[in-house]
mmCIF file with all atom_site columns, C-alpha atoms in Angstrom:
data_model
loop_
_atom_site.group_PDB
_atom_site.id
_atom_site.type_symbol
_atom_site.label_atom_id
_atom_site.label_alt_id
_atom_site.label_comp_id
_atom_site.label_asym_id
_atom_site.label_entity_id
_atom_site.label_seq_id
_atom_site.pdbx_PDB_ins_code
_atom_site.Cartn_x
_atom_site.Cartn_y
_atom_site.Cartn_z
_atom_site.occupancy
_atom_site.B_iso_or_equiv
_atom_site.pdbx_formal_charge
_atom_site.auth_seq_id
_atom_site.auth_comp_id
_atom_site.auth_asym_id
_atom_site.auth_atom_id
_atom_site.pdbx_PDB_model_num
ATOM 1   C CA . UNK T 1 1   ? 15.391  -6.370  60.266 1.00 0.00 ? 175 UNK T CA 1
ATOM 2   C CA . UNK T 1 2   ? 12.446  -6.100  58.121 1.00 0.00 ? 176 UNK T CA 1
ATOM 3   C CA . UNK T 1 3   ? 9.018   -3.966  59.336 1.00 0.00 ? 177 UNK T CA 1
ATOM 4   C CA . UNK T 1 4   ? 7.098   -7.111  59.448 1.00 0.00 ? 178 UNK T CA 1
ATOM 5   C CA . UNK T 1 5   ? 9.770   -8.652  62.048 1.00 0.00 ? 179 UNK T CA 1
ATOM 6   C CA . UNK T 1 6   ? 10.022  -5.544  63.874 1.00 0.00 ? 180 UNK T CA 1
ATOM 7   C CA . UNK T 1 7   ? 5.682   -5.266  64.350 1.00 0.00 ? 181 UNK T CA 1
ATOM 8   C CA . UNK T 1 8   ? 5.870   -8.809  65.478 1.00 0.00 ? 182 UNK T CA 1
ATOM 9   C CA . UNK T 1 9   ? 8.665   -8.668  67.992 1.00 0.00 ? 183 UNK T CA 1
ATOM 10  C CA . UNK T 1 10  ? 7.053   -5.549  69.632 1.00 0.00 ? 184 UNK T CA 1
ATOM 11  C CA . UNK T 1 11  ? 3.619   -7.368  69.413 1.00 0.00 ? 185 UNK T CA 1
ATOM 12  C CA . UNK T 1 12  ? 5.036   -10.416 71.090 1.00 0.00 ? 186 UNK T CA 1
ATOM 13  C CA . UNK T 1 13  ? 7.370   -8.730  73.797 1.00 0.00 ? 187 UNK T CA 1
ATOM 14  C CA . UNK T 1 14  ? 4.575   -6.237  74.588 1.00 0.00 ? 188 UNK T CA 1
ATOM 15  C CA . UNK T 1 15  ? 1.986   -9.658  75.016 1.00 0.00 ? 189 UNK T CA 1
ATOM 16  C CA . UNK T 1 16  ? 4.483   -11.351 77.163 1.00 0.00 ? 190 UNK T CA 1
ATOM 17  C CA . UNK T 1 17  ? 5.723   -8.920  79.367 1.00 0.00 ? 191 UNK T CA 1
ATOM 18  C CA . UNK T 1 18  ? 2.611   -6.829  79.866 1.00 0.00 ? 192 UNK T CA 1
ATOM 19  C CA . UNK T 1 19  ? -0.582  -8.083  78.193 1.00 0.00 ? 193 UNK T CA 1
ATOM 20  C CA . UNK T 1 20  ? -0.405  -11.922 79.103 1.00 0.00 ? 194 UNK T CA 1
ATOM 21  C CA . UNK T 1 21  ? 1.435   -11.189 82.868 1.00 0.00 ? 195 UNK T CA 1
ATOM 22  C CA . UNK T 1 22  ? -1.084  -12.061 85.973 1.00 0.00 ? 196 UNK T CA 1
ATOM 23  C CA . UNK T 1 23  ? 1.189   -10.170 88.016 1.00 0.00 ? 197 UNK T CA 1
ATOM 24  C CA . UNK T 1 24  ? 0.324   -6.869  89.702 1.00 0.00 ? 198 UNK T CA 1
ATOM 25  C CA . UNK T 1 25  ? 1.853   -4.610  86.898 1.00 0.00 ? 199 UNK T CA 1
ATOM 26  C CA . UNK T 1 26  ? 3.833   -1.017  88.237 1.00 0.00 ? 200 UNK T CA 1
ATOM 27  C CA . UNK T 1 27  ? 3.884   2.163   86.229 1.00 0.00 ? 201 UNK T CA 1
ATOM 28  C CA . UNK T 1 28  ? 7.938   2.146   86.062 1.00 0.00 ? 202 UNK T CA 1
ATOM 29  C CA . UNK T 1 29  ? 7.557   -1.319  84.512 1.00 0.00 ? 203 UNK T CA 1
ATOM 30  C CA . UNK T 1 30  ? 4.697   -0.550  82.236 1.00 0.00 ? 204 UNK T CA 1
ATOM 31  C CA . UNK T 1 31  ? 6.621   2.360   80.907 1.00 0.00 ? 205 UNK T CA 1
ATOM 32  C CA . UNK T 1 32  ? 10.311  0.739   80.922 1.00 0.00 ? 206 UNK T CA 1
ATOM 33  C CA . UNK T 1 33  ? 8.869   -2.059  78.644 1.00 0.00 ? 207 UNK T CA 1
ATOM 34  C CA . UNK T 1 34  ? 7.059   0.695   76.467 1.00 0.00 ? 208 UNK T CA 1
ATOM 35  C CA . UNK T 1 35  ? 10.829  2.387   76.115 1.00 0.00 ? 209 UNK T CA 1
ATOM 36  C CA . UNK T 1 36  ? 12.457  -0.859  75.569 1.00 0.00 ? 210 UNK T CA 1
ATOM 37  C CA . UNK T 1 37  ? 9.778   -2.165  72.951 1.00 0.00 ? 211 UNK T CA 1
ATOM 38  C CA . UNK T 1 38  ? 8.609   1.032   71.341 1.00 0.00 ? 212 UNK T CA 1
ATOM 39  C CA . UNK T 1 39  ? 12.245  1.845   70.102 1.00 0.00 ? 213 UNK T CA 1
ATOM 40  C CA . UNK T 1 40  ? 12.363  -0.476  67.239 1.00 0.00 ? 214 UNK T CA 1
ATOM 41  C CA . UNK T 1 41  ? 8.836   -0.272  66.341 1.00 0.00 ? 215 UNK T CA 1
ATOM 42  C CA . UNK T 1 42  ? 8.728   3.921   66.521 1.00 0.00 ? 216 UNK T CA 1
ATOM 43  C CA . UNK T 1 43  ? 11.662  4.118   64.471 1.00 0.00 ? 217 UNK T CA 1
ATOM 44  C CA . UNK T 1 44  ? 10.334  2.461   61.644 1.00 0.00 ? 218 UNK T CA 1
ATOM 45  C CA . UNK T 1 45  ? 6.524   3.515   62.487 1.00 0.00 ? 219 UNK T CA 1
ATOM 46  C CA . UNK T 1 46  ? 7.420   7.304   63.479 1.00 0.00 ? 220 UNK T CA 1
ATOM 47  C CA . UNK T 1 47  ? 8.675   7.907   59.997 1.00 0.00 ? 221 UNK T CA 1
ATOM 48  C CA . UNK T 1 48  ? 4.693   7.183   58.468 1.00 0.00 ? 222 UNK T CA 1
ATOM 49  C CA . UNK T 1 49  ? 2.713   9.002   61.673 1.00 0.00 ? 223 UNK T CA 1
ATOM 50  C CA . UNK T 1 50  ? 5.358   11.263  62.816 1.00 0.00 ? 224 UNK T CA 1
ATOM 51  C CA . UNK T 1 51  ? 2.822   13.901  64.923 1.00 0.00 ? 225 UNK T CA 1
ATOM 52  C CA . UNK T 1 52  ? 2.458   11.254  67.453 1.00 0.00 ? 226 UNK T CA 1
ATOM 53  C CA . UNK T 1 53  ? 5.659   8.986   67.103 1.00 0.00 ? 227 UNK T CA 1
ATOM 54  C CA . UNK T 1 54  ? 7.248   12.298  68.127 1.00 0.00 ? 228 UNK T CA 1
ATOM 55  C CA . UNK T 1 55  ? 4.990   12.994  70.863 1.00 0.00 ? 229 UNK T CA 1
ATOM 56  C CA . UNK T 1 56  ? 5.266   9.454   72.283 1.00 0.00 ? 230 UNK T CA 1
ATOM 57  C CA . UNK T 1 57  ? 9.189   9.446   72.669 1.00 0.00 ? 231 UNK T CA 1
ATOM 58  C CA . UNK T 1 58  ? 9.110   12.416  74.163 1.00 0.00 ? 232 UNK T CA 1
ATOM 59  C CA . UNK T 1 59  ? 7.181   11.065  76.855 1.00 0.00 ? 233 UNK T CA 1
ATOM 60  C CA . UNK T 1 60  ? 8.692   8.233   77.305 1.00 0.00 ? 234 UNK T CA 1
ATOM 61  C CA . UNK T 1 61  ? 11.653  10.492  78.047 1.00 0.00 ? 235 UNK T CA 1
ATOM 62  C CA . UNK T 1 62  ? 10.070  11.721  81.016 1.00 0.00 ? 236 UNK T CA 1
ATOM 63  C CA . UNK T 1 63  ? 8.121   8.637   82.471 1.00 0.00 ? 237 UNK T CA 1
ATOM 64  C CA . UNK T 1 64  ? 8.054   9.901   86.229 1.00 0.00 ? 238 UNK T CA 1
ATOM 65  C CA . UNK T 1 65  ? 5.228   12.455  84.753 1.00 0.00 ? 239 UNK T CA 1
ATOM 66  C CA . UNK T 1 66  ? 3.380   9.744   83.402 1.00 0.00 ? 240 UNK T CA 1
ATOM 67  C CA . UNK T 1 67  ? 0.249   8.950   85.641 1.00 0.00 ? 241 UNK T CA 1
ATOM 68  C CA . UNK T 1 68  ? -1.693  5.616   84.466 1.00 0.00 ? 242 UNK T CA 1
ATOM 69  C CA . UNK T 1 69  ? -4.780  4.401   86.198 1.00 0.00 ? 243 UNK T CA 1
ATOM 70  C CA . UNK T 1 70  ? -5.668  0.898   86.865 1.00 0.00 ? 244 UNK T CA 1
ATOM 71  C CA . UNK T 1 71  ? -8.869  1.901   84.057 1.00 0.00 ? 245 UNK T CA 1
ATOM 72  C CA . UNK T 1 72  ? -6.182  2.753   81.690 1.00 0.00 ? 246 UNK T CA 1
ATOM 73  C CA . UNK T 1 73  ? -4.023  -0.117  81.979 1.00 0.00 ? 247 UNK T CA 1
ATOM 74  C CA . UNK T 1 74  ? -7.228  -2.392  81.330 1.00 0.00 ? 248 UNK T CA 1
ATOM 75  C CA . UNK T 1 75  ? -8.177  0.003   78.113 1.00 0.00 ? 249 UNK T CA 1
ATOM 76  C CA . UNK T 1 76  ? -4.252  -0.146  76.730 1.00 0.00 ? 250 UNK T CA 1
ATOM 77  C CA . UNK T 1 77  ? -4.724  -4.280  77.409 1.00 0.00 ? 251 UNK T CA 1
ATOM 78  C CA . UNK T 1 78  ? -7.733  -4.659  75.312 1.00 0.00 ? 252 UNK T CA 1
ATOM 79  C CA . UNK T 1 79  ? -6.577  -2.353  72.535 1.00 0.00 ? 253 UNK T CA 1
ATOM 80  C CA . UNK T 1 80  ? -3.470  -3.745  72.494 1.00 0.00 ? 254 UNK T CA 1
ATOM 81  C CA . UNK T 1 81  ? -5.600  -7.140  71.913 1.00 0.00 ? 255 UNK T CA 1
ATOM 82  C CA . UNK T 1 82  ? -7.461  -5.306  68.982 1.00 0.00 ? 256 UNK T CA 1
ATOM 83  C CA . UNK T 1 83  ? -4.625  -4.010  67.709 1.00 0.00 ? 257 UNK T CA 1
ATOM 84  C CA . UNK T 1 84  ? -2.942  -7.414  67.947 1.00 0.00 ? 258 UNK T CA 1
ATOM 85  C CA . UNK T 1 85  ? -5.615  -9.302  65.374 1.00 0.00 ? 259 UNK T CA 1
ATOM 86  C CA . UNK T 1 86  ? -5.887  -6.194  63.348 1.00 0.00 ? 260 UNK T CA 1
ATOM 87  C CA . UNK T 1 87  ? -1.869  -7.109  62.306 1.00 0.00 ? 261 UNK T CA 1
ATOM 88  C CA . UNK T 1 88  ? -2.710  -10.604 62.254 1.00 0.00 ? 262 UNK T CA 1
ATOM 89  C CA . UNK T 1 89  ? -5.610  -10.455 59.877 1.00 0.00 ? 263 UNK T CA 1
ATOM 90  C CA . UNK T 1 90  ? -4.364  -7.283  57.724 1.00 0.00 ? 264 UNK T CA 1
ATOM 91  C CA . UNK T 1 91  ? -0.776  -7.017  57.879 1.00 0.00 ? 265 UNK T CA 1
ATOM 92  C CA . UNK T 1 92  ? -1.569  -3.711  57.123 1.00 0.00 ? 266 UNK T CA 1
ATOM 93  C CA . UNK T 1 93  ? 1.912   -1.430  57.969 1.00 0.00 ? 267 UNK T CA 1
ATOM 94  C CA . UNK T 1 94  ? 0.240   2.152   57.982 1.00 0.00 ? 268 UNK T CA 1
ATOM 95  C CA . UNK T 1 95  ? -3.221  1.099   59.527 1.00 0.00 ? 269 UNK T CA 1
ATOM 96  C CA . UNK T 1 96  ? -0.677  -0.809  62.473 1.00 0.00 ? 270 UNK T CA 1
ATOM 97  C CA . UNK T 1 97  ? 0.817   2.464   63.634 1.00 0.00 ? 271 UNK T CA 1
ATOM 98  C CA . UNK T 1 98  ? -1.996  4.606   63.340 1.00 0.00 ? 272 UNK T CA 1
ATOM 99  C CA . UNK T 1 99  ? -4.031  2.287   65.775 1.00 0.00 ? 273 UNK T CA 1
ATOM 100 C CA . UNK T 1 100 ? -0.523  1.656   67.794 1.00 0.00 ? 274 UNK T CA 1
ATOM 101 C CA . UNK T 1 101 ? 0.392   5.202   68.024 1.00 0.00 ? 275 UNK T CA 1
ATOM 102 C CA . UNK T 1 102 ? -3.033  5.839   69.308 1.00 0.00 ? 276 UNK T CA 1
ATOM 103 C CA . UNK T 1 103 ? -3.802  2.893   71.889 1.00 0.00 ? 277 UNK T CA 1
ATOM 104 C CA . UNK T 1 104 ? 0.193   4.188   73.767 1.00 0.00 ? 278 UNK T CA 1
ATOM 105 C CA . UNK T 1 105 ? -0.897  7.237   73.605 1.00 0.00 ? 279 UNK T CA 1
ATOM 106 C CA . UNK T 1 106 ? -4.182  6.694   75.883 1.00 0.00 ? 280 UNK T CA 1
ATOM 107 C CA . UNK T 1 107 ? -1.746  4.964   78.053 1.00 0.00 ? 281 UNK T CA 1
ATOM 108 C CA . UNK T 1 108 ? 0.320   7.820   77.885 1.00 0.00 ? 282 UNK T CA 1
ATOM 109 C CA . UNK T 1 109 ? -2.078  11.149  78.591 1.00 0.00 ? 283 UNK T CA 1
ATOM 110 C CA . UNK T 1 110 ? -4.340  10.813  81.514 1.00 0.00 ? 284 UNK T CA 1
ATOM 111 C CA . UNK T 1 111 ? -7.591  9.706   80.594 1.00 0.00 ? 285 UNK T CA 1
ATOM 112 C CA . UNK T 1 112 ? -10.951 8.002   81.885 1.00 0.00 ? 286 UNK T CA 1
ATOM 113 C CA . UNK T 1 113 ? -12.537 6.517   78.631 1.00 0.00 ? 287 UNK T CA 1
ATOM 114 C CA . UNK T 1 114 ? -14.331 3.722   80.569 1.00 0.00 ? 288 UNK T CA 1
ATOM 115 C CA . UNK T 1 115 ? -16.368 6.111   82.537 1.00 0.00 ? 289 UNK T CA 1
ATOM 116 C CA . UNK T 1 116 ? -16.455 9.876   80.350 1.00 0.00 ? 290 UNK T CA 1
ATOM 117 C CA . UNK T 1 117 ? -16.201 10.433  76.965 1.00 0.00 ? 291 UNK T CA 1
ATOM 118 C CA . UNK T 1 118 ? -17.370 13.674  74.783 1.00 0.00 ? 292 UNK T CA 1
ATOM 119 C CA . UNK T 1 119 ? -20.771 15.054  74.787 1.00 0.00 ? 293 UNK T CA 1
ATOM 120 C CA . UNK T 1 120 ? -20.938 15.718  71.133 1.00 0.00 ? 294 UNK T CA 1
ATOM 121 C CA . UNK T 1 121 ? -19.406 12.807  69.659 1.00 0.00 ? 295 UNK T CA 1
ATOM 122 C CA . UNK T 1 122 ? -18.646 10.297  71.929 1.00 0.00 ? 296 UNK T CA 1
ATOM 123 C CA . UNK T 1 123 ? -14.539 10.378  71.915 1.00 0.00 ? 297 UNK T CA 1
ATOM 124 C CA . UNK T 1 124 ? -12.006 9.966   74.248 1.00 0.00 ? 298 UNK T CA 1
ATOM 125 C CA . UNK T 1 125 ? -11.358 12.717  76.519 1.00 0.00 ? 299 UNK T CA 1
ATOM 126 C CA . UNK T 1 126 ? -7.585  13.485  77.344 1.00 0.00 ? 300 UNK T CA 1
ATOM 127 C CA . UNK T 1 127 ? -6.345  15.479  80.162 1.00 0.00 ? 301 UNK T CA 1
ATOM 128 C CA . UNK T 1 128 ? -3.704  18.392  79.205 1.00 0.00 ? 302 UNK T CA 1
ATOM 129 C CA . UNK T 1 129 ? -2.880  21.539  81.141 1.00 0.00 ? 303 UNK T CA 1
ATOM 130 C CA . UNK T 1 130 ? -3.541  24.487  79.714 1.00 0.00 ? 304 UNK T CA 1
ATOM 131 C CA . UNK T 1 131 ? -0.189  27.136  80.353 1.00 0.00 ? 305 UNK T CA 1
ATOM 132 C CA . UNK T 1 132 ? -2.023  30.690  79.947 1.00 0.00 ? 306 UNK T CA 1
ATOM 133 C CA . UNK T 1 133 ? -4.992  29.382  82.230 1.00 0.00 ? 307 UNK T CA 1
ATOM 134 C CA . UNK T 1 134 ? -2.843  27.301  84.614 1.00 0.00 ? 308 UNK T CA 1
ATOM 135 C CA . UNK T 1 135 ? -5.449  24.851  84.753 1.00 0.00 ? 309 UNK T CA 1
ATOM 136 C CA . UNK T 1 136 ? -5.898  20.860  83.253 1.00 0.00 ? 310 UNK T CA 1
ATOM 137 C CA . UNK T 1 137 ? -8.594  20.566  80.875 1.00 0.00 ? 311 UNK T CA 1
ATOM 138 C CA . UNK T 1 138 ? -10.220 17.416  78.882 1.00 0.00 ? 312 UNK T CA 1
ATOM 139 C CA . UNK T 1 139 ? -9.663  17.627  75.307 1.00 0.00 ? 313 UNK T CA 1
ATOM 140 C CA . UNK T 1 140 ? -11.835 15.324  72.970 1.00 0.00 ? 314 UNK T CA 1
ATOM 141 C CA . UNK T 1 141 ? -9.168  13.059  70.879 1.00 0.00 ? 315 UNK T CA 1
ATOM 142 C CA . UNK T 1 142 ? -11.435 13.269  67.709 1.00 0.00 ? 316 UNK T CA 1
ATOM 143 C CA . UNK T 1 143 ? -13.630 16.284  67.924 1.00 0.00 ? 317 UNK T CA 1
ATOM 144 C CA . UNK T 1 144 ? -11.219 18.434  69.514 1.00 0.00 ? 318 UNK T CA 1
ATOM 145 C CA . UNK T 1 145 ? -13.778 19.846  72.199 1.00 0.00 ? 319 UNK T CA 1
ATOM 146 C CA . UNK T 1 146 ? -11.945 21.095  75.037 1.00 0.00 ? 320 UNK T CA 1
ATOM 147 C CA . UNK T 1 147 ? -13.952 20.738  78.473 1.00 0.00 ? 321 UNK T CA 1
ATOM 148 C CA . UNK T 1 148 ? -13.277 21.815  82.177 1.00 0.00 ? 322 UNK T CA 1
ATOM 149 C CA . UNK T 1 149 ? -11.325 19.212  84.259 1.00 0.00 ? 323 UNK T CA 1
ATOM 150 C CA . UNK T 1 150 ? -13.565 20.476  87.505 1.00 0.00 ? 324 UNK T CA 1
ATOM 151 C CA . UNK T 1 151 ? -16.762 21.060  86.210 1.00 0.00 ? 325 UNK T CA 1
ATOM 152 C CA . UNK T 1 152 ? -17.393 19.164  82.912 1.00 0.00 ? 326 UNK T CA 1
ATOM 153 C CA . UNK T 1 153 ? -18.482 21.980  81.113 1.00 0.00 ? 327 UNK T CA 1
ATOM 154 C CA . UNK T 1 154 ? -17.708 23.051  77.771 1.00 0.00 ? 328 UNK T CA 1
ATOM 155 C CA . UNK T 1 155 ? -15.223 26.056  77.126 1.00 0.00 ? 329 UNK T CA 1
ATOM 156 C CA . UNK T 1 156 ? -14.950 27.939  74.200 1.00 0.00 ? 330 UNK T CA 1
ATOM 157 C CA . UNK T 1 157 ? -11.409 27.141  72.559 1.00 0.00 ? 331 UNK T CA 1
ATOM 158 C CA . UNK T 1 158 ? -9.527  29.670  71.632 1.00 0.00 ? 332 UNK T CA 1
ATOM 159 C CA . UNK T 1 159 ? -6.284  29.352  69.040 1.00 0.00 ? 333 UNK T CA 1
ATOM 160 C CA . UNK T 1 160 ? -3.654  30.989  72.051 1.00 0.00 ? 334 UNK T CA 1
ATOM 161 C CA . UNK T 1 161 ? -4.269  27.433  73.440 1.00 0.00 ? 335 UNK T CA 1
ATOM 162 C CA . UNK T 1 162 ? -0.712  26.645  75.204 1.00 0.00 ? 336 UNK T CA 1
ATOM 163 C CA . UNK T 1 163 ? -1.639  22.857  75.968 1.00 0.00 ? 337 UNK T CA 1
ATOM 164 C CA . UNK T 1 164 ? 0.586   20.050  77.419 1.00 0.00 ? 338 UNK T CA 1
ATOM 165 C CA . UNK T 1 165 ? 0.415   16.617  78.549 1.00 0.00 ? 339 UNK T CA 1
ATOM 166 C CA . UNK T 1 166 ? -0.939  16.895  82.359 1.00 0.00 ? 340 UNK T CA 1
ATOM 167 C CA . UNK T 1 167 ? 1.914   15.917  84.954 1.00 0.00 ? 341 UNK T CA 1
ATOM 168 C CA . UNK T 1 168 ? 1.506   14.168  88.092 1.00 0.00 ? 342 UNK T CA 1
ATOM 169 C CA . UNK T 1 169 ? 2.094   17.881  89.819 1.00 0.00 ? 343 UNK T CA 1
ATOM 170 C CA . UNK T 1 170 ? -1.380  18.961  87.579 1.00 0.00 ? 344 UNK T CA 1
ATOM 171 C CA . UNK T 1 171 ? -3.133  15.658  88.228 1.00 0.00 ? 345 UNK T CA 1
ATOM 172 C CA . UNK T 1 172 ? -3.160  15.730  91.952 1.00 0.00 ? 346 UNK T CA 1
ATOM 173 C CA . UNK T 1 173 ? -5.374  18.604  92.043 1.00 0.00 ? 347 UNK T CA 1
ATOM 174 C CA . UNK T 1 174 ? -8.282  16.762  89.882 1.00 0.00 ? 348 UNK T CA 1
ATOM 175 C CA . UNK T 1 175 ? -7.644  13.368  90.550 1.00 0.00 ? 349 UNK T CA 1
ATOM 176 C CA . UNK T 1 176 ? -6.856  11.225  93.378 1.00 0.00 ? 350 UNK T CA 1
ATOM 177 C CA . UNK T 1 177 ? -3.647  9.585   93.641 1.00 0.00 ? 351 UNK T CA 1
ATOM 178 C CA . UNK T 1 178 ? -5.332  6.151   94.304 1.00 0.00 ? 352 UNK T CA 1
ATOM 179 C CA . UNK T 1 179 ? -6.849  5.901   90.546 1.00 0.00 ? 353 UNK T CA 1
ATOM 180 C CA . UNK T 1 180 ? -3.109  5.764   90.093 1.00 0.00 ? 354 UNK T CA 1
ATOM 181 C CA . UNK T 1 181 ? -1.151  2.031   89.031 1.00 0.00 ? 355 UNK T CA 1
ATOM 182 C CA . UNK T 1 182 ? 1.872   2.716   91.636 1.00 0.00 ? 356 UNK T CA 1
ATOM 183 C CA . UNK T 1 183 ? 5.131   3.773   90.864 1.00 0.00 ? 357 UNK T CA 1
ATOM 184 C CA . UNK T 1 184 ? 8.102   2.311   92.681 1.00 0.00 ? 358 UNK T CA 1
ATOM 185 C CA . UNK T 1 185 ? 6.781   2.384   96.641 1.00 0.00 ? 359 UNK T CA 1
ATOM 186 C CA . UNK T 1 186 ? 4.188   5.128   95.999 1.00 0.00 ? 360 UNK T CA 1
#
């Protein structure tokens, strides 16, 4: 199957199963569909942005840490929209998984871009927990600010960083469960 095929199939399965469904969407679907989907389209695409190919299949290895807010959802749905006449009008390979890598991985890592972004230059804050501190932070996806999860204040980064994706288990203490699209029953 050619690359062109593959970006439409994932494009078209991804607008009728998640973008284009009225239907109250869960987290396990949200992510099975992103597993199902992403595995043709991240093979080919993980090979030209490997740092976050790589860092997307690993969490779609481990979707019951996943936490995805309604806000999130509706973000992923109109990038996924952007990202959907960005193909159509470029056809542009490289540009289509550097915006595609990017919009699942918002989905992915805990984030509230509708209502904070960074001080300094506007970007989209994601939520990681830092190891050494024990505690989530916000990083800025562009500038690479890092701020407190609690406070909103800036912290001085330094390189011993140890950061990874915030779990549900790191979540719950910064933000409530009902921000959260259900998964299975919850």
């Amino acid at each position: 199957m050619s690359i062109y095929h593959s970006i439409d199939d994932f494009l078209h399965r991804l607008e009728s199963t998640l973008i284009s469904n009225k239907e109250p969407v869960d987290a396990n679907r949200i992510l099975a569909e992103l597993r199902a989907s992403y595995h043709e389209v991240g093979g080919n695409g993980g090979k030209l942005y490997l740092k976050y190919a790589d860092e997307i299949r690993a969490m779609l290895e481990y979707p019951e840490e996943v936490v995805i807010s309604k806000a999130m959802y509706c973000e992923f749905k109109q990038g996924f929209r952007q990202l959907k006449k960005l193909w159509q009008a470029k056809r542009n390979v490289e540009s289509f998984y550097i915006h595609c890598c990017c919009q699942i991985r918002q989905l992915l890592i805990f984030n509230r871009m509708s209502e904070e972004r960074c001080r300094s230059c506007q970007g989209a804050l994601l939520y990681y927990y830092e190891e050494n501190s024990q505690m989530v932070i916000k990083e800025c996806q562009a500038c690479r600010r890092i701020y407190s999860s609690r406070t909103g204040t800036l912290i001085s980064a330094s390189k011993g960083l140890k950061l990874s994706r915030a779990s549900k288990q790191n979540l719950q203490e910064v933000v409530s469960p009902a921000e959260w699209i259900g998964y299975g029953g919850e």
